[in-house]
Amino acid sequence: MQQPDSSATLFPESSIKGAILSSLVPGLGQGVRGYPLHAARVLATGGVLGIITWGLSHLGGTGAGFFFALLIIVPWWCLQAYEASFPNPPGQVEALKTAWRRAHDIRYLGGLFLFTAFTDLYIILANPEYSLTLFCSKPEGVPGLLAKAQSPTLHLAIGYGFLKLRPWALLVYMAYAGFGLCNAVANYACFGYGRIRTVFFLSLVAFTLYVFWRRSCFQPITRK
């Protein structure tokens, strides 16, 4: 294990400051705390991910790069800040193993749901004329309002449940995902191929398979 130099005394066992610094700039917390090799590895990983994002943006457009950043770079950014919070940073791989054991990946997904809940609410309030397409139709009036309101409401509930690893959150999500998949298939049948529709459908399938694979995280956890 790499030993920190005297600058590490600025950050006692509580490594909150290191995590905050790495949240602002990847690797900064590790570097300031006296772990230059850890910081270098973090920067190298970030450079590789940046190159991949740039390549995807040129090949598939800005949307492809943004999608990759949301699914890969943002979790990695959180992970390296999480590593900087350890009294002795264990490295990105070991930090990932710890995050996996503690189901922080599910909590991250919960954070995404909370984020989308607020963005959905903003879209609804900023565009009151917007109508959500449900099974090839766009309901208006009270049914249309309820159709739009269910998205931020369920996202908020699922996000909270994922953050707390509540078993009911898995059931709510699976029911919501099943409804979304049926709606996507119906819209495909009515309107045919669409890039946004296809990306949504494929990402929903992948997302649902991942959550189901990690379903054991929603059981009561006994911490030693």
JSON list of C-alpha atoms in Angstrom, two decimals:
[
{"chain": "A", "resi": 1, "resn": "MET", "atom": "CA", "xyz": [0.00, 0.00, 0.00]},
{"chain": "A", "resi": 2, "resn": "GLN", "atom": "CA", "xyz": [1.36, 3.39, -0.99]},
{"chain": "A", "resi": 3, "resn": "GLN", "atom": "CA", "xyz": [2.09, 5.58, 2.05]},
{"chain": "A", "resi": 4, "resn": "PRO", "atom": "CA", "xyz": [0.97, 9.20, 2.10]},
{"chain": "A", "resi": 5, "resn": "ASP", "atom": "CA", "xyz": [3.42, 12.02, 2.70]},
{"chain": "A", "resi": 6, "resn": "SER", "atom": "CA", "xyz": [3.10, 14.79, 5.25]},
{"chain": "A", "resi": 7, "resn": "SER", "atom": "CA", "xyz": [0.37, 16.54, 3.26]},
{"chain": "A", "resi": 8, "resn": "ALA", "atom": "CA", "xyz": [-1.98, 13.70, 4.29]},
{"chain": "A", "resi": 9, "resn": "THR", "atom": "CA", "xyz": [-2.04, 15.17, 7.80]},
{"chain": "A", "resi": 10, "resn": "LEU", "atom": "CA", "xyz": [-4.30, 17.87, 6.40]},
{"chain": "A", "resi": 11, "resn": "PHE", "atom": "CA", "xyz": [-6.92, 15.16, 5.97]},
{"chain": "A", "resi": 12, "resn": "PRO", "atom": "CA", "xyz": [-7.39, 13.07, 9.09]},
{"chain": "A", "resi": 13, "resn": "GLU", "atom": "CA", "xyz": [-9.23, 9.74, 9.06]},
{"chain": "A", "resi": 14, "resn": "SER", "atom": "CA", "xyz": [-12.33, 11.49, 7.97]},
{"chain": "A", "resi": 15, "resn": "SER", "atom": "CA", "xyz": [-11.69, 11.72, 4.24]},
{"chain": "A", "resi": 16, "resn": "ILE", "atom": "CA", "xyz": [-14.70, 13.91, 3.45]},
{"chain": "A", "resi": 17, "resn": "LYS", "atom": "CA", "xyz": [-12.48, 16.71, 2.11]},
{"chain": "A", "resi": 18, "resn": "GLY", "atom": "CA", "xyz": [-10.70, 14.30, -0.21]},
{"chain": "A", "resi": 19, "resn": "ALA", "atom": "CA", "xyz": [-14.04, 13.12, -1.59]},
{"chain": "A", "resi": 20, "resn": "ILE", "atom": "CA", "xyz": [-15.21, 16.70, -2.11]},
{"chain": "A", "resi": 21, "resn": "LEU", "atom": "CA", "xyz": [-12.01, 17.64, -3.95]},
{"chain": "A", "resi": 22, "resn": "SER", "atom": "CA", "xyz": [-12.27, 14.58, -6.21]},
{"chain": "A", "resi": 23, "resn": "SER", "atom": "CA", "xyz": [-15.92, 15.42, -6.86]},
{"chain": "A", "resi": 24, "resn": "LEU", "atom": "CA", "xyz": [-14.76, 18.75, -8.25]},
{"chain": "A", "resi": 25, "resn": "VAL", "atom": "CA", "xyz": [-11.73, 17.47, -10.17]},
{"chain": "A", "resi": 26, "resn": "PRO", "atom": "CA", "xyz": [-11.09, 13.72, -10.68]},
{"chain": "A", "resi": 27, "resn": "GLY", "atom": "CA", "xyz": [-8.04, 12.57, -8.75]},
{"chain": "A", "resi": 28, "resn": "LEU", "atom": "CA", "xyz": [-7.57, 15.86, -6.91]},
{"chain": "A", "resi": 29, "resn": "GLY", "atom": "CA", "xyz": [-8.51, 14.42, -3.53]},
{"chain": "A", "resi": 30, "resn": "GLN", "atom": "CA", "xyz": [-6.14, 11.49, -3.91]},
{"chain": "A", "resi": 31, "resn": "GLY", "atom": "CA", "xyz": [-3.34, 13.76, -5.07]},
{"chain": "A", "resi": 32, "resn": "VAL", "atom": "CA", "xyz": [-3.68, 16.34, -2.31]},
{"chain": "A", "resi": 33, "resn": "ARG", "atom": "CA", "xyz": [-3.89, 13.61, 0.32]},
{"chain": "A", "resi": 34, "resn": "GLY", "atom": "CA", "xyz": [-0.51, 12.26, -0.76]},
{"chain": "A", "resi": 35, "resn": "TYR", "atom": "CA", "xyz": [-1.45, 9.46, -3.16]},
{"chain": "A", "resi": 36, "resn": "PRO", "atom": "CA", "xyz": [0.01, 10.67, -6.50]},
{"chain": "A", "resi": 37, "resn": "LEU", "atom": "CA", "xyz": [-0.09, 7.24, -8.17]},
{"chain": "A", "resi": 38, "resn": "HIS", "atom": "CA", "xyz": [-3.77, 6.87, -7.36]},
{"chain": "A", "resi": 39, "resn": "ALA", "atom": "CA", "xyz": [-4.37, 10.35, -8.77]},
{"chain": "A", "resi": 40, "resn": "ALA", "atom": "CA", "xyz": [-2.41, 9.50, -11.92]},
{"chain": "A", "resi": 41, "resn": "ARG", "atom": "CA", "xyz": [-4.45, 6.33, -12.47]},
{"chain": "A", "resi": 42, "resn": "VAL", "atom": "CA", "xyz": [-7.68, 8.27, -12.03]},
{"chain": "A", "resi": 43, "resn": "LEU", "atom": "CA", "xyz": [-6.58, 10.89, -14.56]},
{"chain": "A", "resi": 44, "resn": "ALA", "atom": "CA", "xyz": [-5.48, 8.19, -17.01]},
{"chain": "A", "resi": 45, "resn": "THR", "atom": "CA", "xyz": [-8.85, 6.45, -16.72]},
{"chain": "A", "resi": 46, "resn": "GLY", "atom": "CA", "xyz": [-10.63, 9.76, -17.21]},
{"chain": "A", "resi": 47, "resn": "GLY", "atom": "CA", "xyz": [-8.53, 10.46, -20.30]},
{"chain": "A", "resi": 48, "resn": "VAL", "atom": "CA", "xyz": [-9.45, 7.12, -21.86]},
{"chain": "A", "resi": 49, "resn": "LEU", "atom": "CA", "xyz": [-13.14, 7.66, -21.14]},
{"chain": "A", "resi": 50, "resn": "GLY", "atom": "CA", "xyz": [-12.91, 11.17, -22.59]},
{"chain": "A", "resi": 51, "resn": "ILE", "atom": "CA", "xyz": [-11.40, 9.83, -25.82]},
{"chain": "A", "resi": 52, "resn": "ILE", "atom": "CA", "xyz": [-14.15, 7.20, -26.08]},
{"chain": "A", "resi": 53, "resn": "THR", "atom": "CA", "xyz": [-16.81, 9.87, -25.55]},
{"chain": "A", "resi": 54, "resn": "TRP", "atom": "CA", "xyz": [-15.24, 12.06, -28.23]},
{"chain": "A", "resi": 55, "resn": "GLY", "atom": "CA", "xyz": [-15.17, 9.14, -30.66]},
{"chain": "A", "resi": 56, "resn": "LEU", "atom": "CA", "xyz": [-18.78, 8.19, -30.00]},
{"chain": "A", "resi": 57, "resn": "SER", "atom": "CA", "xyz": [-19.87, 11.80, -30.45]},
{"chain": "A", "resi": 58, "resn": "HIS", "atom": "CA", "xyz": [-18.21, 11.91, -33.88]},
{"chain": "A", "resi": 59, "resn": "LEU", "atom": "CA", "xyz": [-19.54, 8.51, -34.95]},
{"chain": "A", "resi": 60, "resn": "GLY", "atom": "CA", "xyz": [-23.04, 8.56, -33.51]},
{"chain": "A", "resi": 61, "resn": "GLY", "atom": "CA", "xyz": [-23.69, 12.23, -32.81]},
{"chain": "A", "resi": 62, "resn": "THR", "atom": "CA", "xyz": [-23.85, 14.28, -29.63]},
{"chain": "A", "resi": 63, "resn": "GLY", "atom": "CA", "xyz": [-26.60, 12.10, -28.23]},
{"chain": "A", "resi": 64, "resn": "ALA", "atom": "CA", "xyz": [-24.42, 8.99, -28.32]},
{"chain": "A", "resi": 65, "resn": "GLY", "atom": "CA", "xyz": [-21.63, 10.78, -26.46]},
{"chain": "A", "resi": 66, "resn": "PHE", "atom": "CA", "xyz": [-24.05, 12.15, -23.87]},
{"chain": "A", "resi": 67, "resn": "PHE", "atom": "CA", "xyz": [-25.60, 8.71, -23.36]},
{"chain": "A", "resi": 68, "resn": "PHE", "atom": "CA", "xyz": [-22.17, 7.16, -22.80]},
{"chain": "A", "resi": 69, "resn": "ALA", "atom": "CA", "xyz": [-21.23, 9.93, -20.38]},
{"chain": "A", "resi": 70, "resn": "LEU", "atom": "CA", "xyz": [-24.43, 9.44, -18.39]},
{"chain": "A", "resi": 71, "resn": "LEU", "atom": "CA", "xyz": [-24.04, 5.67, -18.12]},
{"chain": "A", "resi": 72, "resn": "ILE", "atom": "CA", "xyz": [-20.25, 5.37, -17.76]},
{"chain": "A", "resi": 73, "resn": "ILE", "atom": "CA", "xyz": [-18.43, 8.62, -17.03]},
{"chain": "A", "resi": 74, "resn": "VAL", "atom": "CA", "xyz": [-20.77, 9.96, -14.34]},
{"chain": "A", "resi": 75, "resn": "PRO", "atom": "CA", "xyz": [-20.69, 6.65, -12.38]},
{"chain": "A", "resi": 76, "resn": "TRP", "atom": "CA", "xyz": [-16.89, 6.56, -12.74]},
{"chain": "A", "resi": 77, "resn": "TRP", "atom": "CA", "xyz": [-16.67, 10.16, -11.50]},
{"chain": "A", "resi": 78, "resn": "CYS", "atom": "CA", "xyz": [-18.71, 9.18, -8.44]},
{"chain": "A", "resi": 79, "resn": "LEU", "atom": "CA", "xyz": [-16.58, 6.06, -7.94]},
{"chain": "A", "resi": 80, "resn": "GLN", "atom": "CA", "xyz": [-13.26, 7.89, -7.89]},
{"chain": "A", "resi": 81, "resn": "ALA", "atom": "CA", "xyz": [-14.70, 10.41, -5.41]},
{"chain": "A", "resi": 82, "resn": "TYR", "atom": "CA", "xyz": [-15.90, 7.45, -3.34]},
{"chain": "A", "resi": 83, "resn": "GLU", "atom": "CA", "xyz": [-12.39, 6.01, -3.42]},
{"chain": "A", "resi": 84, "resn": "ALA", "atom": "CA", "xyz": [-11.01, 9.34, -2.18]},
{"chain": "A", "resi": 85, "resn": "SER", "atom": "CA", "xyz": [-13.30, 9.07, 0.86]},
{"chain": "A", "resi": 86, "resn": "PHE", "atom": "CA", "xyz": [-11.45, 5.99, 2.19]},
{"chain": "A", "resi": 87, "resn": "PRO", "atom": "CA", "xyz": [-8.90, 6.58, 4.97]},
{"chain": "A", "resi": 88, "resn": "ASN", "atom": "CA", "xyz": [-6.42, 4.76, 2.70]},
{"chain": "A", "resi": 89, "resn": "PRO", "atom": "CA", "xyz": [-7.61, 4.88, -0.92]},
{"chain": "A", "resi": 90, "resn": "PRO", "atom": "CA", "xyz": [-7.62, 1.24, -2.13]},
{"chain": "A", "resi": 91, "resn": "GLY", "atom": "CA", "xyz": [-7.59, 1.95, -5.87]},
{"chain": "A", "resi": 92, "resn": "GLN", "atom": "CA", "xyz": [-10.43, 2.18, -8.36]},
{"chain": "A", "resi": 93, "resn": "VAL", "atom": "CA", "xyz": [-10.89, -1.58, -8.75]},
{"chain": "A", "resi": 94, "resn": "GLU", "atom": "CA", "xyz": [-11.10, -2.24, -5.01]},
{"chain": "A", "resi": 95, "resn": "ALA", "atom": "CA", "xyz": [-13.37, 0.77, -4.55]},
{"chain": "A", "resi": 96, "resn": "LEU", "atom": "CA", "xyz": [-15.62, -0.66, -7.27]},
{"chain": "A", "resi": 97, "resn": "LYS", "atom": "CA", "xyz": [-15.75, -4.02, -5.47]},
{"chain": "A", "resi": 98, "resn": "THR", "atom": "CA", "xyz": [-16.71, -2.30, -2.23]},
{"chain": "A", "resi": 99, "resn": "ALA", "atom": "CA", "xyz": [-19.36, -0.20, -3.97]},
{"chain": "A", "resi": 100, "resn": "TRP", "atom": "CA", "xyz": [-20.73, -3.36, -5.57]},
{"chain": "A", "resi": 101, "resn": "ARG", "atom": "CA", "xyz": [-20.93, -5.20, -2.23]},
{"chain": "A", "resi": 102, "resn": "ARG", "atom": "CA", "xyz": [-22.72, -2.25, -0.66]},
{"chain": "A", "resi": 103, "resn": "ALA", "atom": "CA", "xyz": [-25.15, -1.90, -3.60]},
{"chain": "A", "resi": 104, "resn": "HIS", "atom": "CA", "xyz": [-24.06, 1.63, -4.38]},
{"chain": "A", "resi": 105, "resn": "ASP", "atom": "CA", "xyz": [-24.74, 0.93, -8.07]},
{"chain": "A", "resi": 106, "resn": "ILE", "atom": "CA", "xyz": [-28.44, 0.59, -7.23]},
{"chain": "A", "resi": 107, "resn": "ARG", "atom": "CA", "xyz": [-28.29, 3.78, -5.20]},
{"chain": "A", "resi": 108, "resn": "TYR", "atom": "CA", "xyz": [-26.71, 5.53, -8.18]},
{"chain": "A", "resi": 109, "resn": "LEU", "atom": "CA", "xyz": [-29.61, 4.39, -10.34]},
{"chain": "A", "resi": 110, "resn": "GLY", "atom": "CA", "xyz": [-31.91, 5.77, -7.67]},
{"chain": "A", "resi": 111, "resn": "GLY", "atom": "CA", "xyz": [-30.17, 9.12, -8.03]},
{"chain": "A", "resi": 112, "resn": "LEU", "atom": "CA", "xyz": [-30.77, 8.99, -11.78]},
{"chain": "A", "resi": 113, "resn": "PHE", "atom": "CA", "xyz": [-34.46, 8.36, -11.19]},
{"chain": "A", "resi": 114, "resn": "LEU", "atom": "CA", "xyz": [-34.67, 11.36, -8.87]},
{"chain": "A", "resi": 115, "resn": "PHE", "atom": "CA", "xyz": [-32.88, 13.48, -11.49]},
{"chain": "A", "resi": 116, "resn": "THR", "atom": "CA", "xyz": [-35.28, 12.38, -14.24]},
{"chain": "A", "resi": 117, "resn": "ALA", "atom": "CA", "xyz": [-38.24, 13.03, -11.93]},
{"chain": "A", "resi": 118, "resn": "PHE", "atom": "CA", "xyz": [-37.29, 16.69, -11.65]},
{"chain": "A", "resi": 119, "resn": "THR", "atom": "CA", "xyz": [-36.43, 17.01, -15.35]},
{"chain": "A", "resi": 120, "resn": "ASP", "atom": "CA", "xyz": [-39.79, 15.44, -16.29]},
{"chain": "A", "resi": 121, "resn": "LEU", "atom": "CA", "xyz": [-41.58, 17.84, -13.98]},
{"chain": "A", "resi": 122, "resn": "TYR", "atom": "CA", "xyz": [-39.73, 20.78, -15.52]},
{"chain": "A", "resi": 123, "resn": "ILE", "atom": "CA", "xyz": [-40.66, 19.65, -19.05]},
{"chain": "A", "resi": 124, "resn": "ILE", "atom": "CA", "xyz": [-44.32, 19.32, -18.05]},
{"chain": "A", "resi": 125, "resn": "LEU", "atom": "CA", "xyz": [-44.44, 22.76, -16.43]},
{"chain": "A", "resi": 126, "resn": "ALA", "atom": "CA", "xyz": [-42.45, 24.48, -19.17]},
{"chain": "A", "resi": 127, "resn": "ASN", "atom": "CA", "xyz": [-44.47, 22.87, -21.98]},
{"chain": "A", "resi": 128, "resn": "PRO", "atom": "CA", "xyz": [-48.09, 22.56, -20.80]},
{"chain": "A", "resi": 129, "resn": "GLU", "atom": "CA", "xyz": [-49.20, 21.73, -24.36]},
{"chain": "A", "resi": 130, "resn": "TYR", "atom": "CA", "xyz": [-46.92, 18.68, -24.46]},
{"chain": "A", "resi": 131, "resn": "SER", "atom": "CA", "xyz": [-48.82, 15.38, -24.70]},
{"chain": "A", "resi": 132, "resn": "LEU", "atom": "CA", "xyz": [-47.39, 12.00, -23.80]},
{"chain": "A", "resi": 133, "resn": "THR", "atom": "CA", "xyz": [-47.89, 9.26, -26.38]},
{"chain": "A", "resi": 134, "resn": "LEU", "atom": "CA", "xyz": [-49.57, 6.23, -24.80]},
{"chain": "A", "resi": 135, "resn": "PHE", "atom": "CA", "xyz": [-50.38, 3.21, -26.92]},
{"chain": "A", "resi": 136, "resn": "CYS", "atom": "CA", "xyz": [-50.50, 5.18, -30.18]},
{"chain": "A", "resi": 137, "resn": "SER", "atom": "CA", "xyz": [-52.65, 8.02, -28.81]},
{"chain": "A", "resi": 138, "resn": "LYS", "atom": "CA", "xyz": [-52.08, 11.31, -27.05]},
{"chain": "A", "resi": 139, "resn": "PRO", "atom": "CA", "xyz": [-54.74, 11.73, -24.35]},
{"chain": "A", "resi": 140, "resn": "GLU", "atom": "CA", "xyz": [-55.80, 15.28, -23.56]},
{"chain": "A", "resi": 141, "resn": "GLY", "atom": "CA", "xyz": [-57.59, 16.97, -20.71]},
{"chain": "A", "resi": 142, "resn": "VAL", "atom": "CA", "xyz": [-57.60, 15.29, -17.31]},
{"chain": "A", "resi": 143, "resn": "PRO", "atom": "CA", "xyz": [-56.48, 11.87, -18.69]},
{"chain": "A", "resi": 144, "resn": "GLY", "atom": "CA", "xyz": [-53.58, 13.56, -20.46]},
{"chain": "A", "resi": 145, "resn": "LEU", "atom": "CA", "xyz": [-52.58, 15.42, -17.30]},
{"chain": "A", "resi": 146, "resn": "LEU", "atom": "CA", "xyz": [-52.65, 12.19, -15.28]},
{"chain": "A", "resi": 147, "resn": "ALA", "atom": "CA", "xyz": [-50.64, 10.42, -17.98]},
{"chain": "A", "resi": 148, "resn": "LYS", "atom": "CA", "xyz": [-47.94, 13.07, -17.77]},
{"chain": "A", "resi": 149, "resn": "ALA", "atom": "CA", "xyz": [-47.99, 13.26, -13.98]},
{"chain": "A", "resi": 150, "resn": "GLN", "atom": "CA", "xyz": [-47.37, 9.52, -13.54]},
{"chain": "A", "resi": 151, "resn": "SER", "atom": "CA", "xyz": [-43.84, 9.79, -14.93]},
{"chain": "A", "resi": 152, "resn": "PRO", "atom": "CA", "xyz": [-42.27, 12.19, -12.37]},
{"chain": "A", "resi": 153, "resn": "THR", "atom": "CA", "xyz": [-44.36, 10.67, -9.56]},
{"chain": "A", "resi": 154, "resn": "LEU", "atom": "CA", "xyz": [-43.20, 7.11, -10.21]},
{"chain": "A", "resi": 155, "resn": "HIS", "atom": "CA", "xyz": [-39.63, 8.22, -10.89]},
{"chain": "A", "resi": 156, "resn": "LEU", "atom": "CA", "xyz": [-39.59, 9.99, -7.54]},
{"chain": "A", "resi": 157, "resn": "ALA", "atom": "CA", "xyz": [-40.94, 6.93, -5.72]},
{"chain": "A", "resi": 158, "resn": "ILE", "atom": "CA", "xyz": [-38.57, 4.52, -7.47]},
{"chain": "A", "resi": 159, "resn": "GLY", "atom": "CA", "xyz": [-35.61, 6.82, -6.91]},
{"chain": "A", "resi": 160, "resn": "TYR", "atom": "CA", "xyz": [-36.29, 7.03, -3.19]},
{"chain": "A", "resi": 161, "resn": "GLY", "atom": "CA", "xyz": [-36.83, 3.29, -2.96]},
{"chain": "A", "resi": 162, "resn": "PHE", "atom": "CA", "xyz": [-33.61, 2.52, -4.81]},
{"chain": "A", "resi": 163, "resn": "LEU", "atom": "CA", "xyz": [-31.61, 4.86, -2.57]},
{"chain": "A", "resi": 164, "resn": "LYS", "atom": "CA", "xyz": [-33.01, 3.07, 0.49]},
{"chain": "A", "resi": 165, "resn": "LEU", "atom": "CA", "xyz": [-32.84, -0.40, -1.17]},
{"chain": "A", "resi": 166, "resn": "ARG", "atom": "CA", "xyz": [-36.51, -0.96, -0.33]},
{"chain": "A", "resi": 167, "resn": "PRO", "atom": "CA", "xyz": [-37.93, -4.28, -1.62]},
{"chain": "A", "resi": 168, "resn": "TRP", "atom": "CA", "xyz": [-41.13, -2.56, -2.77]},
{"chain": "A", "resi": 169, "resn": "ALA", "atom": "CA", "xyz": [-39.08, -0.35, -5.10]},
{"chain": "A", "resi": 170, "resn": "LEU", "atom": "CA", "xyz": [-38.10, -3.40, -7.16]},
{"chain": "A", "resi": 171, "resn": "LEU", "atom": "CA", "xyz": [-41.76, -4.37, -7.58]},
{"chain": "A", "resi": 172, "resn": "VAL", "atom": "CA", "xyz": [-42.78, -0.83, -8.52]},
{"chain": "A", "resi": 173, "resn": "TYR", "atom": "CA", "xyz": [-39.94, -0.56, -11.01]},
{"chain": "A", "resi": 174, "resn": "MET", "atom": "CA", "xyz": [-40.65, -3.92, -12.67]},
{"chain": "A", "resi": 175, "resn": "ALA", "atom": "CA", "xyz": [-44.33, -3.00, -13.07]},
{"chain": "A", "resi": 176, "resn": "TYR", "atom": "CA", "xyz": [-43.36, 0.42, -14.46]},
{"chain": "A", "resi": 177, "resn": "ALA", "atom": "CA", "xyz": [-40.82, -1.13, -16.82]},
{"chain": "A", "resi": 178, "resn": "GLY", "atom": "CA", "xyz": [-43.36, -3.69, -18.03]},
{"chain": "A", "resi": 179, "resn": "PHE", "atom": "CA", "xyz": [-45.81, -0.90, -18.81]},
{"chain": "A", "resi": 180, "resn": "GLY", "atom": "CA", "xyz": [-43.08, 1.05, -20.60]},
{"chain": "A", "resi": 181, "resn": "LEU", "atom": "CA", "xyz": [-42.06, -1.92, -22.73]},
{"chain": "A", "resi": 182, "resn": "CYS", "atom": "CA", "xyz": [-45.66, -2.64, -23.75]},
{"chain": "A", "resi": 183, "resn": "ASN", "atom": "CA", "xyz": [-46.17, 1.02, -24.61]},
{"chain": "A", "resi": 184, "resn": "ALA", "atom": "CA", "xyz": [-42.95, 1.09, -26.66]},
{"chain": "A", "resi": 185, "resn": "VAL", "atom": "CA", "xyz": [-43.95, -2.01, -28.63]},
{"chain": "A", "resi": 186, "resn": "ALA", "atom": "CA", "xyz": [-47.39, -0.53, -29.35]},
{"chain": "A", "resi": 187, "resn": "ASN", "atom": "CA", "xyz": [-45.88, 2.75, -30.54]},
{"chain": "A", "resi": 188, "resn": "TYR", "atom": "CA", "xyz": [-43.45, 0.81, -32.74]},
{"chain": "A", "resi": 189, "resn": "ALA", "atom": "CA", "xyz": [-46.41, -0.94, -34.36]},
{"chain": "A", "resi": 190, "resn": "CYS", "atom": "CA", "xyz": [-48.20, 2.37, -34.97]},
{"chain": "A", "resi": 191, "resn": "PHE", "atom": "CA", "xyz": [-45.37, 4.72, -35.94]},
{"chain": "A", "resi": 192, "resn": "GLY", "atom": "CA", "xyz": [-42.54, 2.43, -37.05]},
{"chain": "A", "resi": 193, "resn": "TYR", "atom": "CA", "xyz": [-38.84, 2.96, -36.51]},
{"chain": "A", "resi": 194, "resn": "GLY", "atom": "CA", "xyz": [-37.55, 6.07, -34.77]},
{"chain": "A", "resi": 195, "resn": "ARG", "atom": "CA", "xyz": [-34.05, 6.65, -33.43]},
{"chain": "A", "resi": 196, "resn": "ILE", "atom": "CA", "xyz": [-35.16, 8.08, -30.10]},
{"chain": "A", "resi": 197, "resn": "ARG", "atom": "CA", "xyz": [-37.83, 5.40, -29.78]},
{"chain": "A", "resi": 198, "resn": "THR", "atom": "CA", "xyz": [-35.25, 2.69, -30.50]},
{"chain": "A", "resi": 199, "resn": "VAL", "atom": "CA", "xyz": [-32.68, 4.05, -28.04]},
{"chain": "A", "resi": 200, "resn": "PHE", "atom": "CA", "xyz": [-35.35, 4.30, -25.36]},
{"chain": "A", "resi": 201, "resn": "PHE", "atom": "CA", "xyz": [-36.54, 0.75, -25.97]},
{"chain": "A", "resi": 202, "resn": "LEU", "atom": "CA", "xyz": [-33.06, -0.81, -25.97]},
{"chain": "A", "resi": 203, "resn": "SER", "atom": "CA", "xyz": [-31.91, 1.14, -22.93]},
{"chain": "A", "resi": 204, "resn": "LEU", "atom": "CA", "xyz": [-35.07, 0.20, -21.03]},
{"chain": "A", "resi": 205, "resn": "VAL", "atom": "CA", "xyz": [-34.53, -3.49, -21.81]},
{"chain": "A", "resi": 206, "resn": "ALA", "atom": "CA", "xyz": [-30.87, -3.33, -20.71]},
{"chain": "A", "resi": 207, "resn": "PHE", "atom": "CA", "xyz": [-31.73, -1.29, -17.62]},
{"chain": "A", "resi": 208, "resn": "THR", "atom": "CA", "xyz": [-34.47, -3.71, -16.58]},
{"chain": "A", "resi": 209, "resn": "LEU", "atom": "CA", "xyz": [-32.27, -6.77, -17.07]},
{"chain": "A", "resi": 210, "resn": "TYR", "atom": "CA", "xyz": [-29.58, -5.17, -14.92]},
{"chain": "A", "resi": 211, "resn": "VAL", "atom": "CA", "xyz": [-31.98, -4.26, -12.11]},
{"chain": "A", "resi": 212, "resn": "PHE", "atom": "CA", "xyz": [-33.46, -7.78, -12.15]},
{"chain": "A", "resi": 213, "resn": "TRP", "atom": "CA", "xyz": [-29.96, -9.26, -12.07]},
{"chain": "A", "resi": 214, "resn": "ARG", "atom": "CA", "xyz": [-29.18, -7.17, -8.97]},
{"chain": "A", "resi": 215, "resn": "ARG", "atom": "CA", "xyz": [-32.54, -7.88, -7.32]},
{"chain": "A", "resi": 216, "resn": "SER", "atom": "CA", "xyz": [-30.87, -9.43, -4.26]},
{"chain": "A", "resi": 217, "resn": "CYS", "atom": "CA", "xyz": [-29.70, -5.91, -3.28]},
{"chain": "A", "resi": 218, "resn": "PHE", "atom": "CA", "xyz": [-33.28, -5.07, -2.32]},
{"chain": "A", "resi": 219, "resn": "GLN", "atom": "CA", "xyz": [-33.35, -7.70, 0.42]},
{"chain": "A", "resi": 220, "resn": "PRO", "atom": "CA", "xyz": [-32.57, -6.65, 4.03]},
{"chain": "A", "resi": 221, "resn": "ILE", "atom": "CA", "xyz": [-28.78, -6.31, 4.37]},
{"chain": "A", "resi": 222, "resn": "THR", "atom": "CA", "xyz": [-27.03, -7.47, 7.50]},
{"chain": "A", "resi": 223, "resn": "ARG", "atom": "CA", "xyz": [-24.02, -5.29, 8.05]},
{"chain": "A", "resi": 224, "resn": "LYS", "atom": "CA", "xyz": [-21.12, -6.67, 10.09]}
]
